[in-house]
Amino acid sequence: MQKLTILINCPDKKGIVTTITQFILEDNGNIVYLDQHVDREQQVFFMRLECEFDSPAFKQEVFEQQFKDKFKEDFKLDYKIFDAHYTPRLALFVSKYDHCLYDILGRYASGELKVEIPLIISNHPDLEIVAKRFDIPFKHVPVTKETKPQAEAKHTELLKEHGIDLIILARYMQILSNDFVRQFPDQIINIHHSFLPAFIGAKPYHAAFKRGVKIIGATSHYATADLDEGPIIEQEIVRVSHVHTVRDFIEKGRDLEKMVLARAIRAHIENKVLVYGNKTVIFS
Amino acid sequence: MQKLTILINCPDKKGIVTTITQFILEDNGNIVYLDQHVDREQQVFFMRLECEFDSPAFKQEVFEQQFKDKFKEDFKLDYKIFDAHYTPRLALFVSKYDHCLYDILGRYASGELKVEIPLIISNHPDLEIVAKRFDIPFKHVPVTKETKPQAEAKHTELLKEHGIDLIILARYMQILSNDFVRQFPDQIINIHHSFLPAFIGAKPYHAAFKRGVKIIGATSHYATADLDEGPIIEQEIVRVSHVHTVRDFIEKGRDLEKMVLARAIRAHIENKVLVYGNKTVIFS
Amino acid sequence: MQKLTILINCPDKKGIVTTITQFILEDNGNIVYLDQHVDREQQVFFMRLECEFDSPAFKQEVFEQQFKDKFKEDFKLDYKIFDAHYTPRLALFVSKYDHCLYDILGRYASGELKVEIPLIISNHPDLEIVAKRFDIPFKHVPVTKETKPQAEAKHTELLKEHGIDLIILARYMQILSNDFVRQFPDQIINIHHSFLPAFIGAKPYHAAFKRGVKIIGATSHYATADLDEGPIIEQEIVRVSHVHTVRDFIEKGRDLEKMVLARAIRAHIENKVLVYGNKTVIFS
Amino acid sequence: MQKLTILINCPDKKGIVTTITQFILEDNGNIVYLDQHVDREQQVFFMRLECEFDSPAFKQEVFEQQFKDKFKEDFKLDYKIFDAHYTPRLALFVSKYDHCLYDILGRYASGELKVEIPLIISNHPDLEIVAKRFDIPFKHVPVTKETKPQAEAKHTELLKEHGIDLIILARYMQILSNDFVRQFPDQIINIHHSFLPAFIGAKPYHAAFKRGVKIIGATSHYATADLDEGPIIEQEIVRVSHVHTVRDFIEKGRDLEKMVLARAIRAHIENKVLVYGNKTVIFS
């Protein structure tokens, strides 16, 4: 049995739901999930569909072609069709902080994250030991201001070689070039250790401490050319008070970062994130 | 222009969404909101629809009859159709605590709650002054163990007389009889000052304090014959610690109660609550 | 019986707690609350004390003089001594939004807030009806760019006349001049409808919607010459998602604003807020 | 330099803080942390002190003896004195669920948890692979109804042999006997996957789903003879809705369990938990 997940957005129009669900029914599909949402201000229609096809004659390529012919132009449809049984391949980028790395690998090893992780890339050798514990290939690619282009060329080569679908910046402490980022639109997830847009840039916990906030946060978002400005996938917060030092902020923040990054990865690999403009629609 | 909200549940079946949306389109309706959800375990389909009909010829009664003829039997459809422009009429039941009462009346007076409140009923005279501040009729109906049947008869009479659609127990400190409750299925909202099902019954803050919990809560639910066992509409919590006394729990709890009750009222009057078995589906 | 609350900060030094508690014991005081905290980074000591004196001979003025003589210079002590039985006098500044006003007045009327509210000031006449419901004098003081100095002079006069201790900007939509603010250091509490320092300035809900955040917040802080930059007293947040419109943000935000402002007022009037630099220590 | 942490509780009495801090100062101690709290209802005084002694002549045994002589009887003092530099030795009990195990070991490996973990005990062999990844001895001690006494004898032997200070039941799916529990008062931390006291016993996520709650939780507590009734250390919650299945509850719950258990361990090993009756005081 084939199972597809379809993410759709297009200008809102009478009868879209009916027309598309009808089309799937006619192909003997069974719709097992349908969530749709209309942005009334911008008059945009969003939908996420999961449908199963149990006919042996069903061919995904044929379906995709017919879907395209039928809707792409008439409805000005923007869409993605995913094979729901495909296992995404992740690359983790890390530097020296290991908490997000341990968290992701623990979830991976316990089968919680249905992914392959054929590659960990780091600009420092320190975390090779963690990769080894989980038997995952670790590539140390040093980066300096001068060698950045070469390093990113190496990154790209490794990513292609391993057939990577999604890059996770698990507290990777290097800024990616615009050229690199543009190669992987909506395929790079970063975790920023603040409640964006508050405290953009370096040392957000120190800045939060200095400002005397009563709540700190973490934000996962797709990386874009503009640092810390990409579409937000998930945010979470925790209360702090005057008794907490910057060190406490960092410690509490680590738990936030792990949780927020894991939720973002989960939403992405389950094809529940639809990027629209600089925002995300997160289907349930 | 007529606007209807339709809440539906039925056994899940291929093509329900298509069939129903098609039916509405054929009547020249415009679907402005559609949210559907399938409970996979019980194989039950739930949907909330908002649709607009701008034809002058449109008649709600006719539509309802056709809808019934077409779906009720074939799909074993359980449904409710609401005129989205109708303003629900609320009765507030109170005793001596005034915080929920002030909160609801403040929201009502500021136009946040789109309702009529033609009636406040209390078993004590104390809060008449609050009713007066907001110019709302206040009926003092004393209740003793002996006079409960008569008191409830009086309640029913007042509710009928004022055409009440929804009863809010805003910290009303009397247990309603089964007979009374059964007259108003899914039409009585209660606020219980604990995180149900923890601390059922009287004095939940004292019980929570004694147990040494680190979080307290409040729960709004439909009143049923079983006390504190009705379908939950909304819950919220707040952290407490060893520095807090029972009095602090009560104070923090008041804010929870106000918020949770207000959210439940809002969800109900916007026809976003579908009761199924002893649970609720809350559409967004 | 006299009850005093003392807030203290000074450079940290061995033996401060002992010396000060000893001093109070010698005056036959009974310490019923003591909370102290040391900021290790800045080496600053903070303490809040509640002490009761039941000797009929006790005189607060004498105690204060002796306290000053003993500690002010030797310990470089910065401190405030409050009569814990004193009832603070609040002025509420409002414009057209009434939700915070209803919330504060409801809490006041129900006895939750132990304050006097002899004065509501507004630049618009709209909310006089709310003031009337709660029998509180309402002064309409229009403000234009040109008349701002005169308006603020009028404000100051009214505040003096009514012996106001604390000014609450309950969604007052006017920027106060630096001169006005400086007259009332740590005596003006504002509610900002964002999670500061995110979305400083006007229309924060619109900005939050545009940025696509997954959590919105509200912040209460002391007003300072720099807009939205004063010491933060309290913050709270609520989750939002792609299904929420700006209107939903505003509606959810209203509840946050009410709660956050009320908590800040409560902490202030119970003398639990110590301002230090641009931050607050909030004692429990 | 020696650093001690002292946890104290006793009947409240004038001058306790002064007397005790004086005593430490006289021994040339430097108080670097002091947090005290009075339970007004029960008139009990609680205090946590951190003090440093830099005299080479200082001897902890002598200090402890003098402390005891001076306070134990006069103040009816209940207290514990800890060497703040001591590294606690933990044993982890697990069954088949590995998420809490991975989380604790990740925190341990990254240096976040300052502990030794010389022992993992399980009634199943499945998680030996996880122990191996982190190079920690793993003992498989099968337990059946019949062999429970022998198994617990084996546990006790292993715990003694490895000098264990704290036992963590990291989703260990066996009920401990009263005899076993009584050997380790306030030294066994359990994680229960519900918001206690709601959903005591087995399958709390299923029970929560059935009840239709809108929030689920997790609770860490000291194990006592009464199952799920021990002193609560920490609780946390997460929102759920009708779209979530029992499987979703379990998945969301895993993150709660990890976080709540980690916080409890952290509080315990930093000597911040004082058990009093069936409740805890958690110092900040």
mmCIF file of C-alpha atoms in Angstrom, chain B:
data_model
loop_
_atom_site.group_PDB
_atom_site.id
_atom_site.type_symbol
_atom_site.label_atom_id
_atom_site.label_comp_id
_atom_site.label_asym_id
_atom_site.label_seq_id
_atom_site.Cartn_x
_atom_site.Cartn_y
_atom_site.Cartn_z
ATOM 1 C CA MET B 1 -26.349 37.176 4.096
ATOM 2 C CA GLN B 2 -26.972 34.089 6.165
ATOM 3 C CA LYS B 3 -24.101 32.353 7.957
ATOM 4 C CA LEU B 4 -24.363 28.866 9.429
ATOM 5 C CA THR B 5 -22.054 26.873 11.650
ATOM 6 C CA ILE B 6 -22.434 23.103 11.389
ATOM 7 C CA LEU B 7 -20.998 20.609 13.884
ATOM 8 C CA ILE B 8 -20.951 17.014 12.718
ATOM 9 C CA ASN B 9 -19.925 13.614 13.966
ATOM 10 C CA CYS B 10 -20.543 10.207 12.445
ATOM 11 C CA PRO B 11 -18.843 6.887 11.770
ATOM 12 C CA ASP B 12 -15.876 7.525 9.471
ATOM 13 C CA LYS B 13 -16.483 6.673 5.827
ATOM 14 C CA LYS B 14 -14.782 7.416 2.524
ATOM 15 C CA GLY B 15 -15.916 10.627 0.881
ATOM 16 C CA ILE B 16 -17.772 12.333 3.703
ATOM 17 C CA VAL B 17 -15.928 15.629 3.327
ATOM 18 C CA THR B 18 -16.478 15.665 -0.409
ATOM 19 C CA THR B 19 -20.141 14.743 -0.198
ATOM 20 C CA ILE B 20 -21.007 17.335 2.406
ATOM 21 C CA THR B 21 -18.977 20.176 0.938
ATOM 22 C CA GLN B 22 -20.469 19.368 -2.460
ATOM 23 C CA PHE B 23 -23.963 19.606 -1.005
ATOM 24 C CA ILE B 24 -23.246 23.061 0.369
ATOM 25 C CA LEU B 25 -21.677 24.277 -2.854
ATOM 26 C CA GLU B 26 -24.737 23.129 -4.752
ATOM 27 C CA ASP B 27 -26.837 25.382 -2.557
ATOM 28 C CA ASN B 28 -24.529 28.255 -3.551
ATOM 29 C CA GLY B 29 -22.939 28.245 -0.141
ATOM 30 C CA ASN B 30 -19.413 29.510 0.394
ATOM 31 C CA ILE B 31 -17.395 27.498 2.874
ATOM 32 C CA VAL B 32 -15.358 29.977 4.898
ATOM 33 C CA TYR B 33 -14.111 27.541 7.520
ATOM 34 C CA LEU B 34 -13.722 23.791 7.533
ATOM 35 C CA ASP B 35 -11.993 21.797 10.211
ATOM 36 C CA GLN B 36 -12.290 18.059 10.320
ATOM 37 C CA HIS B 37 -10.736 15.396 12.446
ATOM 38 C CA VAL B 38 -10.910 11.617 12.502
ATOM 39 C CA ASP B 39 -10.580 9.625 15.710
ATOM 40 C CA ARG B 40 -8.722 6.635 14.244
ATOM 41 C CA GLU B 41 -9.221 4.443 17.289
ATOM 42 C CA GLN B 42 -12.971 4.770 17.354
ATOM 43 C CA GLN B 43 -13.276 5.433 13.619
ATOM 44 C CA VAL B 44 -15.353 8.545 14.212
ATOM 45 C CA PHE B 45 -15.398 11.529 11.922
ATOM 46 C CA PHE B 46 -15.785 15.079 13.284
ATOM 47 C CA MET B 47 -16.237 18.264 11.319
ATOM 48 C CA ARG B 48 -16.949 21.920 11.889
ATOM 49 C CA LEU B 49 -18.059 24.007 8.952
ATOM 50 C CA GLU B 50 -18.847 27.683 8.585
ATOM 51 C CA CYS B 51 -20.690 28.543 5.422
ATOM 52 C CA GLU B 52 -22.248 31.667 4.011
ATOM 53 C CA PHE B 53 -25.285 31.879 1.727
ATOM 54 C CA ASP B 54 -25.882 35.176 0.024
ATOM 55 C CA SER B 55 -28.812 34.237 -2.164
ATOM 56 C CA PRO B 56 -31.962 36.089 -1.035
ATOM 57 C CA ALA B 57 -33.867 32.889 -1.725
ATOM 58 C CA PHE B 58 -31.933 30.945 0.900
ATOM 59 C CA LYS B 59 -34.046 29.662 3.791
ATOM 60 C CA GLN B 60 -32.366 28.044 6.789
ATOM 61 C CA GLU B 61 -35.359 25.767 7.480
ATOM 62 C CA VAL B 62 -35.295 24.421 3.962
ATOM 63 C CA PHE B 63 -31.561 23.874 4.102
ATOM 64 C CA GLU B 64 -31.853 22.054 7.430
ATOM 65 C CA GLN B 65 -34.583 19.792 6.097
ATOM 66 C CA GLN B 66 -32.603 18.903 2.974
ATOM 67 C CA PHE B 67 -29.456 18.361 5.016
ATOM 68 C CA LYS B 68 -31.344 16.003 7.307
ATOM 69 C CA ASP B 69 -32.954 14.087 4.456
ATOM 70 C CA LYS B 70 -29.695 13.709 2.640
ATOM 71 C CA PHE B 71 -27.312 12.749 5.485
ATOM 72 C CA LYS B 72 -28.956 11.835 8.745
ATOM 73 C CA GLU B 73 -29.698 8.237 7.932
ATOM 74 C CA ASP B 74 -27.220 7.405 5.206
ATOM 75 C CA PHE B 75 -24.251 8.651 7.153
ATOM 76 C CA LYS B 76 -25.674 8.038 10.641
ATOM 77 C CA LEU B 77 -24.915 11.691 11.075
ATOM 78 C CA ASP B 78 -25.143 13.392 14.457
ATOM 79 C CA TYR B 79 -25.126 17.128 13.855
ATOM 80 C CA LYS B 80 -26.093 20.588 15.011
ATOM 81 C CA ILE B 81 -26.711 23.609 12.803
ATOM 82 C CA PHE B 82 -26.348 27.073 14.296
ATOM 83 C CA ASP B 83 -27.227 30.476 12.965
ATOM 84 C CA ALA B 84 -23.808 32.105 13.387
ATOM 85 C CA HIS B 85 -25.382 35.530 13.867
ATOM 86 C CA TYR B 86 -27.544 34.456 16.775
ATOM 87 C CA THR B 87 -26.601 35.970 20.127
ATOM 88 C CA PRO B 88 -26.703 33.346 22.908
ATOM 89 C CA ARG B 89 -28.506 34.180 26.148
ATOM 90 C CA LEU B 90 -26.610 33.330 29.324
ATOM 91 C CA ALA B 91 -27.683 32.913 32.931
ATOM 92 C CA LEU B 92 -24.997 33.169 35.587
ATOM 93 C CA PHE B 93 -25.353 31.163 38.790
ATOM 94 C CA VAL B 94 -23.277 32.510 41.676
ATOM 95 C CA SER B 95 -23.025 32.235 45.451
ATOM 96 C CA LYS B 96 -20.606 34.469 47.355
ATOM 97 C CA TYR B 97 -17.343 34.406 45.387
ATOM 98 C CA ASP B 98 -17.351 37.339 43.027
ATOM 99 C CA HIS B 99 -14.148 37.020 40.997
ATOM 100 C CA CYS B 100 -15.589 34.960 38.135
ATOM 101 C CA LEU B 101 -18.690 37.122 38.139
ATOM 102 C CA TYR B 102 -16.679 40.354 37.839
ATOM 103 C CA ASP B 103 -14.562 38.781 35.135
ATOM 104 C CA ILE B 104 -17.487 37.629 33.010
ATOM 105 C CA LEU B 105 -19.363 40.888 33.433
ATOM 106 C CA GLY B 106 -16.259 42.909 32.581
ATOM 107 C CA ARG B 107 -15.826 40.898 29.376
ATOM 108 C CA TYR B 108 -19.511 41.276 28.632
ATOM 109 C CA ALA B 109 -19.560 45.029 29.256
ATOM 110 C CA SER B 110 -16.476 45.601 27.114
ATOM 111 C CA GLY B 111 -18.065 43.711 24.222
ATOM 112 C CA GLU B 112 -15.567 40.852 24.305
ATOM 113 C CA LEU B 113 -18.274 38.264 24.957
ATOM 114 C CA LYS B 114 -20.963 38.497 22.292
ATOM 115 C CA VAL B 115 -23.859 37.373 24.483
ATOM 116 C CA GLU B 116 -26.920 38.568 26.298
ATOM 117 C CA ILE B 117 -26.929 38.148 30.086
ATOM 118 C CA PRO B 118 -30.533 38.711 31.118
ATOM 119 C CA LEU B 119 -30.282 36.857 34.428
ATOM 120 C CA ILE B 120 -28.070 36.259 37.452
ATOM 121 C CA ILE B 121 -29.305 33.692 39.967
ATOM 122 C CA SER B 122 -27.825 33.270 43.423
ATOM 123 C CA ASN B 123 -28.574 31.326 46.581
ATOM 124 C CA HIS B 124 -27.265 34.314 48.553
ATOM 125 C CA PRO B 125 -28.110 37.998 48.324
ATOM 126 C CA ASP B 126 -24.489 39.193 48.639
ATOM 127 C CA LEU B 127 -23.628 39.717 44.989
ATOM 128 C CA GLU B 128 -26.678 41.715 44.050
ATOM 129 C CA ILE B 129 -24.490 44.798 44.282
ATOM 130 C CA VAL B 130 -22.280 43.450 41.489
ATOM 131 C CA ALA B 131 -25.278 42.715 39.288
ATOM 132 C CA LYS B 132 -26.502 46.252 39.893
ATOM 133 C CA ARG B 133 -23.197 47.803 38.829
ATOM 134 C CA PHE B 134 -23.696 46.154 35.436
ATOM 135 C CA ASP B 135 -27.489 46.646 35.317
ATOM 136 C CA ILE B 136 -28.350 42.960 35.185
ATOM 137 C CA PRO B 137 -31.441 41.471 36.841
ATOM 138 C CA PHE B 138 -30.493 39.496 39.964
ATOM 139 C CA LYS B 139 -32.729 36.807 41.427
ATOM 140 C CA HIS B 140 -32.087 35.610 44.944
ATOM 141 C CA VAL B 141 -33.323 32.017 45.191
ATOM 142 C CA PRO B 142 -32.345 30.573 48.580
ATOM 143 C CA VAL B 143 -31.613 26.850 48.640
ATOM 144 C CA THR B 144 -31.719 24.489 51.591
ATOM 145 C CA LYS B 145 -31.655 20.725 51.581
ATOM 146 C CA GLU B 146 -35.416 20.764 52.084
ATOM 147 C CA THR B 147 -36.266 23.450 49.552
ATOM 148 C CA LYS B 148 -33.967 22.290 46.777
ATOM 149 C CA PRO B 149 -36.735 20.852 44.550
ATOM 150 C CA GLN B 150 -38.744 24.052 44.819
ATOM 151 C CA ALA B 151 -35.634 26.177 44.267
ATOM 152 C CA GLU B 152 -34.771 24.228 41.138
ATOM 153 C CA ALA B 153 -38.326 24.515 39.911
ATOM 154 C CA LYS B 154 -37.956 28.255 40.343
ATOM 155 C CA HIS B 155 -34.629 28.156 38.471
ATOM 156 C CA THR B 156 -36.178 26.277 35.573
ATOM 157 C CA GLU B 157 -39.041 28.732 35.432
ATOM 158 C CA LEU B 158 -36.680 31.719 35.373
ATOM 159 C CA LEU B 159 -34.458 30.114 32.728
ATOM 160 C CA LYS B 160 -37.450 29.398 30.482
ATOM 161 C CA GLU B 161 -38.889 32.827 31.015
ATOM 162 C CA HIS B 162 -35.639 34.493 29.943
ATOM 163 C CA GLY B 163 -34.998 32.154 27.027
ATOM 164 C CA ILE B 164 -31.644 31.025 28.388
ATOM 165 C CA ASP B 165 -29.365 28.984 26.103
ATOM 166 C CA LEU B 166 -26.401 28.486 28.400
ATOM 167 C CA ILE B 167 -26.007 28.307 32.171
ATOM 168 C CA ILE B 168 -22.687 29.325 33.716
ATOM 169 C CA LEU B 169 -21.933 28.069 37.206
ATOM 170 C CA ALA B 170 -19.567 30.865 38.163
ATOM 171 C CA ARG B 171 -18.460 29.320 41.451
ATOM 172 C CA TYR B 172 -22.012 28.419 42.383
ATOM 173 C CA MET B 173 -21.628 26.467 45.613
ATOM 174 C CA GLN B 174 -24.605 24.156 45.276
ATOM 175 C CA ILE B 175 -24.814 20.722 43.772
ATOM 176 C CA LEU B 176 -27.455 20.524 41.075
ATOM 177 C CA SER B 177 -29.863 17.613 41.059
ATOM 178 C CA ASN B 178 -29.658 15.043 38.281
ATOM 179 C CA ASP B 179 -33.119 16.008 37.151
ATOM 180 C CA PHE B 180 -32.114 19.616 36.742
ATOM 181 C CA VAL B 181 -28.883 18.792 34.942
ATOM 182 C CA ARG B 182 -30.623 16.456 32.518
ATOM 183 C CA GLN B 183 -32.876 19.261 31.357
ATOM 184 C CA PHE B 184 -29.853 21.132 30.006
ATOM 185 C CA PRO B 185 -27.516 18.667 28.309
ATOM 186 C CA ASP B 186 -24.203 20.307 27.317
ATOM 187 C CA GLN B 187 -25.748 23.624 28.276
ATOM 188 C CA ILE B 188 -24.322 24.007 31.792
ATOM 189 C CA ILE B 189 -20.660 25.004 32.123
ATOM 190 C CA ASN B 190 -19.021 24.611 35.515
ATOM 191 C CA ILE B 191 -15.625 25.765 36.734
ATOM 192 C CA HIS B 192 -13.887 23.395 39.125
ATOM 193 C CA HIS B 193 -10.929 24.762 41.048
ATOM 194 C CA SER B 194 -8.562 21.874 40.465
ATOM 195 C CA PHE B 195 -6.783 20.093 37.702
ATOM 196 C CA LEU B 196 -9.378 17.353 37.213
ATOM 197 C CA PRO B 197 -9.415 14.449 37.789
ATOM 198 C CA ALA B 198 -7.084 15.386 40.645
ATOM 199 C CA PHE B 199 -8.873 16.724 43.716
ATOM 200 C CA ILE B 200 -12.468 16.022 42.868
ATOM 201 C CA GLY B 201 -14.982 17.416 45.337
ATOM 202 C CA ALA B 202 -14.783 20.095 48.008
ATOM 203 C CA LYS B 203 -11.754 22.148 49.050
ATOM 204 C CA PRO B 204 -9.379 21.155 46.241
ATOM 205 C CA TYR B 205 -6.849 23.882 47.062
ATOM 206 C CA HIS B 206 -6.550 22.572 50.608
ATOM 207 C CA ALA B 207 -6.128 19.042 49.287
ATOM 208 C CA ALA B 208 -3.498 20.189 46.778
ATOM 209 C CA PHE B 209 -1.620 22.002 49.523
ATOM 210 C CA LYS B 210 -1.714 18.957 51.744
ATOM 211 C CA ARG B 211 -0.430 16.694 48.938
ATOM 212 C CA GLY B 212 2.440 19.072 48.259
ATOM 213 C CA VAL B 213 1.899 19.440 44.509
ATOM 214 C CA LYS B 214 4.116 21.807 42.532
ATOM 215 C CA ILE B 215 1.416 22.852 40.075
ATOM 216 C CA ILE B 216 -2.247 23.691 40.625
ATOM 217 C CA GLY B 217 -4.976 23.957 38.046
ATOM 218 C CA ALA B 218 -8.550 24.747 37.143
ATOM 219 C CA THR B 219 -10.963 22.909 34.877
ATOM 220 C CA SER B 220 -14.084 24.000 33.053
ATOM 221 C CA HIS B 221 -16.461 21.242 32.056
ATOM 222 C CA TYR B 222 -20.070 20.567 31.183
ATOM 223 C CA ALA B 223 -22.079 19.642 34.260
ATOM 224 C CA THR B 224 -23.400 16.101 34.236
ATOM 225 C CA ALA B 225 -25.205 13.986 36.780
ATOM 226 C CA ASP B 226 -21.814 12.765 38.058
ATOM 227 C CA LEU B 227 -20.200 15.609 39.942
ATOM 228 C CA ASP B 228 -16.894 16.809 38.427
ATOM 229 C CA GLU B 229 -17.039 14.013 35.836
ATOM 230 C CA GLY B 230 -18.491 15.879 32.854
ATOM 231 C CA PRO B 231 -16.730 16.468 29.525
ATOM 232 C CA ILE B 232 -13.725 18.764 30.019
ATOM 233 C CA ILE B 233 -13.667 21.900 27.886
ATOM 234 C CA GLU B 234 -10.523 23.646 29.080
ATOM 235 C CA GLN B 235 -7.818 23.400 31.728
ATOM 236 C CA GLU B 236 -4.986 25.647 32.793
ATOM 237 C CA ILE B 237 -2.309 25.483 35.446
ATOM 238 C CA VAL B 238 0.095 27.643 37.427
ATOM 239 C CA ARG B 239 3.237 26.700 39.329
ATOM 240 C CA VAL B 240 3.325 26.838 43.112
ATOM 241 C CA SER B 241 6.098 26.140 45.576
ATOM 242 C CA HIS B 242 6.688 25.548 49.261
ATOM 243 C CA VAL B 243 6.596 29.285 49.915
ATOM 244 C CA HIS B 244 2.920 29.395 49.022
ATOM 245 C CA THR B 245 0.201 28.968 51.608
ATOM 246 C CA VAL B 246 -3.305 27.682 50.984
ATOM 247 C CA ARG B 247 -4.291 31.330 50.783
ATOM 248 C CA ASP B 248 -1.767 31.839 47.974
ATOM 249 C CA PHE B 249 -3.119 28.772 46.187
ATOM 250 C CA ILE B 250 -6.606 30.275 46.392
ATOM 251 C CA GLU B 251 -5.393 33.638 45.142
ATOM 252 C CA LYS B 252 -3.463 32.154 42.224
ATOM 253 C CA GLY B 253 -6.364 29.825 41.580
ATOM 254 C CA ARG B 254 -8.800 32.712 41.208
ATOM 255 C CA ASP B 255 -6.905 33.926 38.154
ATOM 256 C CA LEU B 256 -6.911 30.436 36.689
ATOM 257 C CA GLU B 257 -10.623 30.014 37.292
ATOM 258 C CA LYS B 258 -11.453 33.306 35.592
ATOM 259 C CA MET B 259 -9.339 32.540 32.562
ATOM 260 C CA VAL B 260 -10.398 28.925 32.148
ATOM 261 C CA LEU B 261 -14.082 29.697 32.555
ATOM 262 C CA ALA B 262 -13.886 32.605 30.102
ATOM 263 C CA ARG B 263 -12.150 30.437 27.499
ATOM 264 C CA ALA B 264 -14.781 27.725 27.875
ATOM 265 C CA ILE B 265 -17.620 30.210 27.489
ATOM 266 C CA ARG B 266 -15.969 31.685 24.409
ATOM 267 C CA ALA B 267 -15.485 28.267 22.800
ATOM 268 C CA HIS B 268 -19.083 27.293 23.528
ATOM 269 C CA ILE B 269 -20.749 30.459 22.252
ATOM 270 C CA GLU B 270 -18.656 30.362 19.075
ATOM 271 C CA ASN B 271 -20.011 26.829 18.500
ATOM 272 C CA LYS B 272 -16.525 25.344 18.636
ATOM 273 C CA VAL B 273 -17.263 22.621 21.185
ATOM 274 C CA LEU B 274 -18.513 19.232 20.061
ATOM 275 C CA VAL B 275 -19.318 16.811 22.873
ATOM 276 C CA TYR B 276 -18.700 13.183 22.050
ATOM 277 C CA GLY B 277 -19.172 10.550 24.726
ATOM 278 C CA ASN B 278 -17.608 12.096 27.788
ATOM 279 C CA LYS B 279 -15.016 14.065 25.855
ATOM 280 C CA THR B 280 -14.949 17.244 23.833
ATOM 281 C CA VAL B 281 -13.588 18.114 20.442
ATOM 282 C CA ILE B 282 -12.590 21.789 20.545
ATOM 283 C CA PHE B 283 -12.254 23.214 17.070
ATOM 284 C CA SER B 284 -9.821 26.078 16.541
#
